[in-house]
XYZ file of C-alpha atoms in Angstrom:
377
model
C 8.285 -66.711 32.253
C 5.334 -64.691 33.480
C 7.412 -61.552 34.306
C 8.907 -61.811 30.806
C 5.349 -61.989 29.148
C 4.261 -58.956 31.176
C 7.226 -57.000 30.143
C 6.563 -57.749 26.384
C 2.927 -56.651 26.756
C 3.901 -53.391 28.645
C 6.556 -52.585 26.002
C 4.098 -53.155 23.213
C 1.615 -50.727 24.896
C 4.201 -47.997 25.102
C 5.000 -48.379 21.440
C 1.394 -48.482 20.105
C -0.225 -46.155 22.672
C 1.233 -42.980 20.868
C 0.145 -43.388 17.104
C 0.814 -39.765 16.380
C 4.457 -39.829 17.592
C 6.606 -38.990 14.713
C 3.870 -38.695 12.224
C 4.808 -35.059 11.453
C 8.325 -36.151 10.321
C 7.047 -37.200 6.932
C 6.612 -34.913 3.978
C 3.718 -32.523 4.108
C 1.896 -30.604 1.378
C 0.759 -27.065 2.433
C -0.516 -23.834 0.893
C 1.427 -20.602 1.486
C 0.795 -17.049 0.512
C 3.785 -14.984 -0.666
C 3.797 -11.129 -0.648
C 4.705 -8.818 -3.606
C 8.113 -7.721 -2.185
C 11.115 -8.973 -0.355
C 12.813 -7.609 2.661
C 16.325 -7.797 4.114
C 16.453 -11.116 6.102
C 18.709 -9.849 8.859
C 20.604 -6.774 9.720
C 23.860 -8.655 9.507
C 23.556 -10.266 6.080
C 22.634 -9.080 2.615
C 20.084 -11.729 1.725
C 16.515 -10.835 0.745
C 13.720 -12.955 2.161
C 10.166 -13.508 1.062
C 7.255 -12.383 3.251
C 4.849 -15.279 3.822
C 1.659 -16.222 5.708
C -0.714 -19.159 5.568
C -4.110 -17.254 5.745
C -5.060 -13.854 4.465
C -6.009 -12.839 8.083
C -2.384 -13.707 9.324
C 0.343 -11.193 9.634
C 3.184 -11.359 7.081
C 6.283 -13.088 8.494
C 9.915 -12.946 7.208
C 10.523 -16.355 5.683
C 14.178 -17.219 5.641
C 14.123 -20.347 3.580
C 14.036 -20.717 -0.161
C 11.296 -22.319 -2.306
C 13.101 -25.079 -4.347
C 11.850 -24.710 -7.905
C 10.269 -21.339 -7.558
C 12.198 -19.292 -10.053
C 9.326 -17.262 -11.580
C 8.841 -14.732 -8.639
C 8.301 -11.193 -9.824
C 8.074 -8.156 -7.599
C 4.580 -6.603 -7.627
C 2.669 -9.896 -7.566
C 1.193 -11.889 -4.746
C 1.347 -15.709 -5.020
C -0.460 -18.673 -3.586
C 1.803 -21.688 -3.669
C 1.463 -25.337 -2.783
C 4.747 -26.605 -1.462
C 6.047 -29.963 -0.216
C 7.519 -29.456 3.235
C 10.151 -31.962 4.438
C 11.290 -32.280 8.161
C 14.422 -33.154 9.891
C 14.797 -35.874 12.473
C 13.613 -33.505 15.167
C 10.444 -32.552 13.401
C 11.551 -29.159 12.255
C 10.936 -28.001 8.612
C 14.087 -28.627 6.653
C 13.187 -27.661 3.010
C 10.325 -26.324 0.907
C 9.810 -27.582 -2.579
C 7.385 -25.975 -5.093
C 4.544 -28.281 -6.135
C 2.334 -25.655 -7.935
C 1.639 -21.931 -8.372
C -2.034 -21.667 -7.796
C -2.498 -17.922 -8.093
C -0.445 -15.084 -9.361
C -2.224 -11.732 -8.796
C -0.902 -8.123 -9.377
C -1.096 -6.235 -6.145
C -3.815 -3.569 -5.700
C -2.907 0.120 -5.788
C -3.350 0.536 -2.068
C -0.585 -1.972 -1.443
C 1.863 -1.248 -4.151
C 3.915 1.157 -2.006
C 6.022 0.032 0.853
C 9.183 0.995 2.743
C 12.361 -1.028 3.201
C 14.872 -0.648 5.950
C 18.272 -1.563 4.423
C 21.554 -2.010 6.434
C 24.028 -0.910 3.696
C 27.156 -2.206 5.606
C 26.166 -5.765 4.626
C 26.432 -4.912 1.039
C 22.747 -5.339 0.144
C 22.742 -2.099 -1.877
C 24.979 -2.517 -5.014
C 25.820 0.230 -7.443
C 25.216 -0.945 -11.067
C 26.055 2.494 -12.653
C 25.714 6.100 -11.796
C 21.862 5.971 -12.032
C 20.989 2.365 -11.073
C 21.182 0.323 -7.871
C 20.430 -3.255 -7.149
C 19.075 -5.031 -4.064
C 21.568 -7.798 -3.606
C 21.369 -8.621 -7.250
C 17.727 -9.587 -7.025
C 16.076 -6.582 -8.527
C 17.372 -3.231 -9.774
C 15.843 0.337 -9.608
C 16.644 3.812 -10.903
C 17.869 6.018 -8.119
C 17.030 9.561 -9.446
C 16.574 11.986 -7.944
C 18.142 10.488 -4.857
C 21.388 8.971 -6.295
C 23.664 11.254 -4.337
C 21.786 10.546 -1.019
C 22.018 6.870 -1.570
C 25.718 6.904 -2.506
C 26.677 9.061 0.540
C 24.650 6.765 2.859
C 26.188 3.587 1.459
C 29.678 5.033 1.658
C 29.089 5.793 5.394
C 27.575 2.237 5.947
C 24.381 3.862 7.084
C 20.930 2.264 7.615
C 18.582 3.593 4.912
C 14.837 3.758 4.728
C 13.534 3.926 1.119
C 10.017 3.891 -0.147
C 9.332 1.883 -3.268
C 6.455 0.869 -5.643
C 6.563 -2.637 -7.001
C 4.438 -3.230 -10.071
C 4.538 -5.966 -12.638
C 7.989 -7.096 -12.003
C 9.441 -3.450 -11.892
C 10.776 -1.654 -8.736
C 10.446 2.159 -8.579
C 12.080 4.203 -5.921
C 9.470 6.822 -4.783
C 11.125 8.434 -1.808
C 14.333 8.580 0.182
C 12.781 8.719 3.670
C 15.950 8.835 5.818
C 19.408 7.563 6.701
C 21.537 7.316 9.713
C 24.016 5.181 11.523
C 22.607 2.266 13.358
C 22.801 3.785 16.890
C 20.767 6.967 15.721
C 18.330 5.239 13.324
C 15.420 5.031 15.534
C 15.473 8.623 16.588
C 16.594 10.118 13.227
C 14.013 8.325 11.077
C 10.940 8.875 13.164
C 10.939 12.623 13.529
C 9.867 15.950 12.087
C 10.979 17.668 8.867
C 9.981 20.653 6.876
C 8.552 20.195 3.305
C 6.885 22.113 0.545
C 3.493 20.730 -0.558
C 1.224 21.521 -3.441
C -2.466 20.833 -2.451
C -4.935 20.027 -5.179
C -8.077 22.125 -5.751
C -10.426 19.175 -4.897
C -10.772 16.466 -2.336
C -11.276 12.729 -2.739
C -12.207 9.763 -0.536
C -9.329 8.373 1.494
C -10.227 4.800 0.728
C -10.471 3.825 4.491
C -13.039 1.595 6.004
C -14.961 4.830 7.240
C -16.009 7.337 4.445
C -13.619 10.315 4.852
C -12.447 13.052 2.431
C -8.727 13.532 2.147
C -6.423 16.329 0.704
C -4.392 15.466 -2.323
C -0.795 16.653 -2.245
C 2.514 16.280 -3.894
C 5.983 17.439 -3.116
C 7.303 18.322 -6.487
C 5.097 19.990 -9.204
C 5.891 17.129 -11.616
C 4.899 14.378 -9.118
C 1.717 12.536 -8.956
C -0.834 13.749 -6.517
C -1.360 11.349 -3.660
C -3.862 11.043 -0.810
C -2.930 12.518 2.561
C -4.765 10.159 4.876
C -4.673 12.258 8.081
C -7.668 12.241 10.328
C -6.864 15.776 11.581
C -5.809 17.159 8.189
C -3.128 19.882 8.241
C -3.211 21.682 11.517
C -3.760 25.485 11.086
C -4.658 25.137 7.334
C -7.889 26.503 5.916
C -8.958 24.866 2.722
C -11.452 25.762 -0.038
C -12.569 23.814 -3.116
C -11.325 25.491 -6.297
C -7.956 26.776 -5.036
C -4.568 25.086 -5.527
C -2.262 25.865 -2.716
C 1.512 26.093 -2.424
C 2.304 25.811 1.365
C 5.140 24.713 3.636
C 4.443 22.224 6.424
C 6.228 20.496 9.262
C 5.442 16.843 8.887
C 5.907 14.032 11.362
C 6.930 10.731 9.962
C 6.857 7.347 11.726
C 9.815 4.856 11.592
C 7.843 3.001 9.083
C 7.840 6.042 6.798
C 4.162 6.971 7.251
C 3.103 10.655 7.676
C 1.436 10.861 11.087
C 0.852 14.609 11.420
C 1.199 17.757 9.558
C 1.315 21.368 10.747
C 1.142 24.470 8.665
C 4.407 26.338 8.577
C 3.842 28.937 5.764
C 0.434 29.520 4.101
C -0.145 30.473 0.508
C -1.414 34.122 0.716
C -2.569 33.898 -2.996
C -3.655 30.417 -3.922
C -4.146 29.703 -7.658
C -7.688 29.698 -8.684
C -8.957 26.563 -10.488
C -12.539 27.628 -10.767
C -14.448 27.001 -14.015
C -15.037 24.279 -16.476
C -11.462 24.417 -17.873
C -10.295 22.745 -14.710
C -12.202 19.480 -14.580
C -10.940 16.741 -12.330
C -11.706 13.191 -11.352
C -12.401 12.342 -7.734
C -13.533 9.170 -5.789
C -16.528 9.088 -3.458
C -17.947 6.384 -1.331
C -21.815 6.110 -1.986
C -22.415 5.629 1.712
C -21.451 9.130 2.293
C -23.677 10.739 -0.360
C -27.081 12.202 0.671
C -30.047 11.721 -1.674
C -30.391 14.761 -4.151
C -32.682 17.494 -3.519
C -33.521 20.478 -5.743
C -30.787 19.467 -8.351
C -28.000 19.073 -5.854
C -26.750 16.972 -3.007
C -24.310 17.107 -0.136
C -21.896 14.378 1.135
C -19.480 13.503 3.912
C -21.405 15.913 6.361
C -19.934 18.770 4.474
C -21.606 22.077 3.778
C -20.320 22.001 0.224
C -23.076 21.740 -2.455
C -22.808 19.413 -5.532
C -24.747 20.373 -8.472
C -25.997 17.186 -10.199
C -28.759 18.768 -12.371
C -26.721 20.828 -14.872
C -25.587 17.617 -16.515
C -28.569 15.459 -15.701
C -26.700 13.271 -13.223
C -29.075 13.312 -10.250
C -31.236 10.373 -10.864
C -28.271 8.169 -11.780
C -26.362 9.047 -8.582
C -29.506 8.451 -6.438
C -29.812 5.018 -8.039
C -26.132 4.138 -7.456
C -26.258 5.172 -3.823
C -29.377 3.287 -3.021
C -29.007 1.220 0.173
C -31.167 -1.918 -0.211
C -29.516 -4.541 2.110
C -31.010 -7.501 0.204
C -30.386 -6.238 -3.449
C -28.072 -3.279 -3.575
C -25.363 -1.638 -1.527
C -24.137 2.031 -2.137
C -21.505 2.010 -4.799
C -18.077 3.496 -5.210
C -18.157 6.383 -7.679
C -15.487 7.910 -9.835
C -16.967 11.394 -10.692
C -15.827 14.059 -13.169
C -16.635 17.605 -12.077
C -15.391 21.158 -11.756
C -15.668 23.845 -9.260
C -18.169 26.689 -10.052
C -18.396 29.943 -8.182
C -21.303 28.590 -6.060
C -20.758 24.802 -5.869
C -19.070 21.733 -7.452
C -20.720 20.740 -10.793
C -20.873 17.005 -11.473
C -20.231 16.484 -15.239
C -20.217 12.826 -15.651
C -20.044 9.365 -13.747
C -16.917 7.714 -15.013
C -17.046 4.472 -12.767
C -19.546 2.913 -10.353
C -19.184 -0.435 -8.774
C -20.371 -2.164 -5.579
C -17.197 -4.256 -5.459
C -14.150 -2.289 -4.534
C -11.864 -4.526 -6.621
C -14.000 -4.022 -9.717
C -13.941 -0.231 -8.986
C -10.198 -0.207 -8.643
C -9.947 -1.896 -12.120
C -12.316 0.589 -13.641
C -10.423 3.585 -12.114
C -7.111 2.117 -13.357
C -8.731 1.945 -16.977
C -10.256 5.374 -16.943
C -7.692 7.717 -15.335
C -4.856 7.213 -17.499
C -4.318 10.907 -18.111
C -4.812 11.897 -14.452
C -1.724 12.654 -12.363
C -3.059 11.003 -9.323
C -2.006 8.050 -7.144
C -5.350 7.163 -5.720
C -4.209 4.725 -2.977
C -7.627 2.928 -2.968
């Protein structure tokens, strides 16, 4: 009898000594962040998957499950969801059911553009008509001016890398980066190519963590200008404010579609002059990089270029906005209107000024509707 009693007590200890055992098998409510675009789940299937993370500091991960009840997803928006997660008998997540959409925010301009690697032999790219393609029936996009390139690549079953912009539910094809068969994709899509660039007659802040001025360039004359965030600029190229350049370069592109270097191939022997008040422009500056005005002008970004703030009575306002008082005021972001004169750059007006970068982005979006620039801030 004693042996039997001891066995009962020992068995009870085994069962009650691990109170957490199996506790994670029950349903669990959790918060997940969902990115503004989807990616191909796997190179061997045509499905599209969400990109998900738990915290804003985490890396995005490909999420191969569906959210039951989440039918309102639109490309170009980031979401915060509360989901109910159920687990299988082994404690692995089995399904995710939407409890609530806590936030739906349009993505900021700096993150709207992205590249997708698409394995066309899976059928993920579907032709709807001569001018329109679909990503597995999920979202459609106009293919011009790359329709022939896409059609040829899909016909050959190639891997394609395309650059898109997702904004408010719409998907826009920005660039056909490259295509190749699967064996040659890594080498073909991370290499050098020649390209014609138009360089704007002014510079603008790159929007990086450290204040830096960037060229603005475009490939086609009808395109928007966009920032060229290269630390070393264009190798071999000499630039001057007030001139619009038409040059040819050899650009180096990473497999992710990012320009990593540019070398001058053919210079513009007679750049177009854009000097004078008929050629006003908007440009972004980080207040941290502006020196206090002196004698009616200021310098910035450690550049020798002089900026006239007196002609239109802007000096005192700019000095106020760049004030660095740690307790009460930080240097602001500025959207300035100006033109290049024979001697310096004349500041005509201060269009936007904000300490908070998100507020500044909103102001820029409201104020530069007539500008042909993708700011990338």
